Amino acid sequence: MKKAKKCLLAAGTLAILAAMPITAYAFSFGWKTTKTETSDTEEAAYVFEAGETRISMGAEAAPVIEALGTPEKTFEQDSCAYQGKDTVYTYQGFELSTYPVKGKDHIASVYFLDDTVSTPEGIRIGSKKQDIINSYGNDYVEEFGVYRYRAGDTELVIYTTGGVVDAVEYLVRTE
C-alpha cells in the first residue's frame, strides 16, 4: 500500500508540475470543514468548493467535472497504482486530480495554483504561518514547513517556506 501511495503521489506531483500555468486568475474558491459520508458513519472532512460545486475527495469525478465545465487543460498518464489513467484537470485557480477504480474516476486531490484561490478562512498562497494556525488550530503535523491537517478521510496540506504559504493541497487520505 505504501508503494502504491508513493507511486500515486509521485505521478500526481509530476502531472501537477507538467500542467502548472504561470498565469493569475480572478476567481476565489474555498475549503471548509463539513460532514461527508465515508461509510456507515459520518466523519468531519475537508470539502473544496468551486462556486456551487462541492468537491469531496474520493468521490466519483464525473458529476464534479461535468458541473465544473470544460477545463483549461487536461493531462493524462497511465496510473501506477490502478488500472487506467490518472488525470489532472486545470481550472481557473486550481487543479483537480483523479484516479481510476473499477472503471470510474474518483477525486484524488485539489491543488491551488495561485493567490486568487483561498480557503473560507482566507488562507492562500502568500498567507503567513500564524494565519494558518489561527484558522485551523494546533492539531497539525509539521515537517520541513509542511503543515498537515487531517479530518475524516481527507488531508489539508499547506506548504510553507520561511513562514509564508507556497501551496495548498487537499488530498484523499490513504492511511
Coordinates of C-alpha atoms in Angstrom, one line a residue:
M1 CA 0.0 0.0 0.0
K2 CA 2.8 2.4 0.8
K3 CA 4.4 1.7 -2.6
A4 CA 1.1 2.4 -4.3
K5 CA 0.7 5.6 -2.3
K6 CA 4.2 6.8 -3.2
C7 CA 3.6 6.0 -6.8
L8 CA 0.3 7.8 -6.9
L9 CA 1.8 10.8 -5.1
A10 CA 4.8 10.9 -7.5
A11 CA 2.5 10.6 -10.5
G12 CA 0.3 13.4 -9.2
T13 CA 3.2 15.6 -8.5
L14 CA 4.7 15.1 -11.9
A15 CA 1.3 15.8 -13.5
I16 CA 0.8 19.0 -11.5
L17 CA 4.3 20.2 -12.4
A18 CA 3.7 19.4 -16.1
A19 CA 0.4 21.2 -16.2
M20 CA 1.1 24.2 -13.9
P21 CA 0.5 27.5 -15.6
I22 CA 2.2 30.8 -14.7
T23 CA -0.9 32.9 -15.1
A24 CA -3.1 34.6 -12.5
Y25 CA -6.8 34.0 -12.2
A26 CA -9.7 36.1 -10.9
F27 CA -11.8 33.6 -9.1
S28 CA -11.8 32.7 -5.4
F29 CA -12.6 29.2 -4.3
G30 CA -12.5 27.8 -0.8
W31 CA -12.1 24.9 1.6
K32 CA -14.2 24.2 4.5
T33 CA -14.8 21.6 7.1
T34 CA -18.1 19.8 6.8
K35 CA -19.8 16.5 7.2
T36 CA -19.4 13.9 4.5
E37 CA -20.4 10.3 4.4
T38 CA -17.4 8.0 4.5
S39 CA -19.1 4.6 5.1
D40 CA -21.7 3.6 7.7
T41 CA -20.8 6.6 9.9
E42 CA -20.3 10.3 9.3
E43 CA -17.0 11.9 10.0
A44 CA -15.8 15.5 9.5
A45 CA -13.9 16.1 6.3
Y46 CA -12.5 19.0 4.3
V47 CA -14.5 19.7 1.2
F48 CA -13.4 22.1 -1.5
E49 CA -16.0 24.3 -3.1
A50 CA -15.7 25.9 -6.5
G51 CA -18.7 28.2 -6.9
E52 CA -21.7 26.0 -6.4
T53 CA -19.7 22.8 -6.9
R54 CA -18.7 20.8 -3.8
I55 CA -15.7 18.6 -4.3
S56 CA -15.2 15.7 -1.9
M57 CA -12.0 13.7 -2.0
G58 CA -12.6 10.1 -3.1
A59 CA -16.0 11.0 -4.6
E60 CA -16.9 9.9 -8.2
A61 CA -15.3 12.5 -10.5
A62 CA -17.8 12.5 -13.5
P63 CA -20.5 14.7 -11.8
V64 CA -17.9 17.1 -10.5
I65 CA -16.2 17.5 -13.8
E66 CA -19.5 18.0 -15.6
A67 CA -20.5 20.7 -13.0
L68 CA -17.2 22.5 -13.3
G69 CA -17.4 22.6 -17.1
T70 CA -14.6 22.4 -19.7
P71 CA -11.2 22.6 -18.1
E72 CA -8.5 24.9 -19.4
K73 CA -6.1 21.9 -19.8
T74 CA -6.2 18.1 -19.2
F75 CA -3.2 15.9 -18.6
E76 CA -3.4 12.0 -18.6
Q77 CA -0.9 9.3 -17.8
D78 CA -1.1 5.6 -17.0
S79 CA -1.8 5.1 -13.3
C80 CA 0.9 3.4 -11.4
A81 CA -1.4 2.3 -8.6
Y82 CA -4.6 1.3 -10.6
Q83 CA -5.6 0.0 -14.0
G84 CA -6.4 3.0 -16.2
K85 CA -5.4 6.6 -16.4
D86 CA -4.7 9.3 -13.7
T87 CA -5.9 12.6 -15.0
V88 CA -5.3 16.2 -14.0
Y89 CA -7.9 18.9 -14.9
T90 CA -6.8 22.5 -14.8
Y91 CA -9.4 25.1 -14.0
Q92 CA -9.1 28.8 -13.1
G93 CA -7.1 28.9 -9.8
F94 CA -6.9 25.2 -9.1
E95 CA -6.1 21.7 -10.4
L96 CA -8.3 18.7 -9.8
S97 CA -6.6 15.2 -10.0
T98 CA -8.4 11.9 -10.4
Y99 CA -7.6 8.2 -10.2
P100 CA -9.5 5.2 -11.6
V101 CA -11.2 2.5 -9.5
K102 CA -13.3 -0.3 -11.1
G103 CA -13.9 1.7 -14.3
K104 CA -14.8 5.0 -12.7
D105 CA -12.6 8.0 -11.9
H106 CA -12.5 9.4 -8.4
I107 CA -11.2 12.7 -7.0
A108 CA -7.7 12.4 -5.6
S109 CA -6.7 16.0 -4.9
V110 CA -7.3 19.7 -5.4
Y111 CA -4.2 22.0 -5.7
F112 CA -4.2 25.8 -5.5
L113 CA -2.4 27.3 -8.5
D114 CA -2.2 31.0 -7.4
D115 CA -3.0 33.5 -4.7
T116 CA -6.5 34.2 -6.1
V117 CA -7.7 30.9 -4.6
S118 CA -8.3 30.8 -0.9
T119 CA -9.9 28.8 1.9
P120 CA -13.0 30.3 3.5
E121 CA -10.8 31.3 6.4
G122 CA -8.7 33.3 3.9
I123 CA -5.6 31.1 3.7
R124 CA -4.0 31.4 0.3
I125 CA -0.5 31.4 -1.3
G126 CA 1.3 34.3 0.5
S127 CA -0.5 33.8 3.8
K128 CA 1.6 33.7 7.0
K129 CA 2.2 30.7 9.2
Q130 CA 0.3 32.4 12.1
D131 CA -2.7 32.8 9.8
I132 CA -2.7 29.1 9.2
I133 CA -2.6 28.3 12.9
N134 CA -5.2 31.0 13.7
S135 CA -7.5 29.5 11.1
Y136 CA -7.0 25.7 11.5
G137 CA -5.6 25.4 15.1
N138 CA -2.7 23.5 16.5
D139 CA -3.8 20.0 15.6
Y140 CA -1.4 19.5 12.7
V141 CA 1.7 17.5 11.9
E142 CA 4.6 19.7 10.6
E143 CA 7.7 18.6 8.8
F144 CA 10.0 20.9 7.0
G145 CA 7.4 23.7 6.7
V146 CA 4.6 21.4 5.5
Y147 CA 1.5 21.5 7.7
R148 CA -0.9 18.6 7.5
Y149 CA -4.4 18.8 8.9
R150 CA -6.5 15.6 8.9
A151 CA -10.2 15.3 9.1
G152 CA -12.1 12.1 8.3
D153 CA -10.8 10.7 5.0
T154 CA -9.2 13.9 3.9
E155 CA -6.0 15.8 4.5
L156 CA -5.4 19.6 4.0
V157 CA -1.7 20.1 3.3
I158 CA -0.3 23.6 3.5
Y159 CA 3.3 24.1 2.2
T160 CA 5.4 27.0 3.5
T161 CA 8.9 28.4 3.0
G162 CA 10.2 30.9 5.6
G163 CA 6.7 31.0 7.3
V164 CA 4.9 32.0 4.1
V165 CA 2.4 29.7 2.2
D166 CA 3.8 28.4 -1.1
A167 CA 1.0 26.0 -1.9
V168 CA -2.3 24.5 -0.6
E169 CA -3.5 21.0 -1.4
Y170 CA -6.5 18.9 -0.5
L171 CA -6.0 15.2 -0.6
V172 CA -7.9 11.9 -0.2
R173 CA -6.3 10.3 2.9
T174 CA -4.8 6.9 2.1
E175 CA -3.7 5.7 5.5

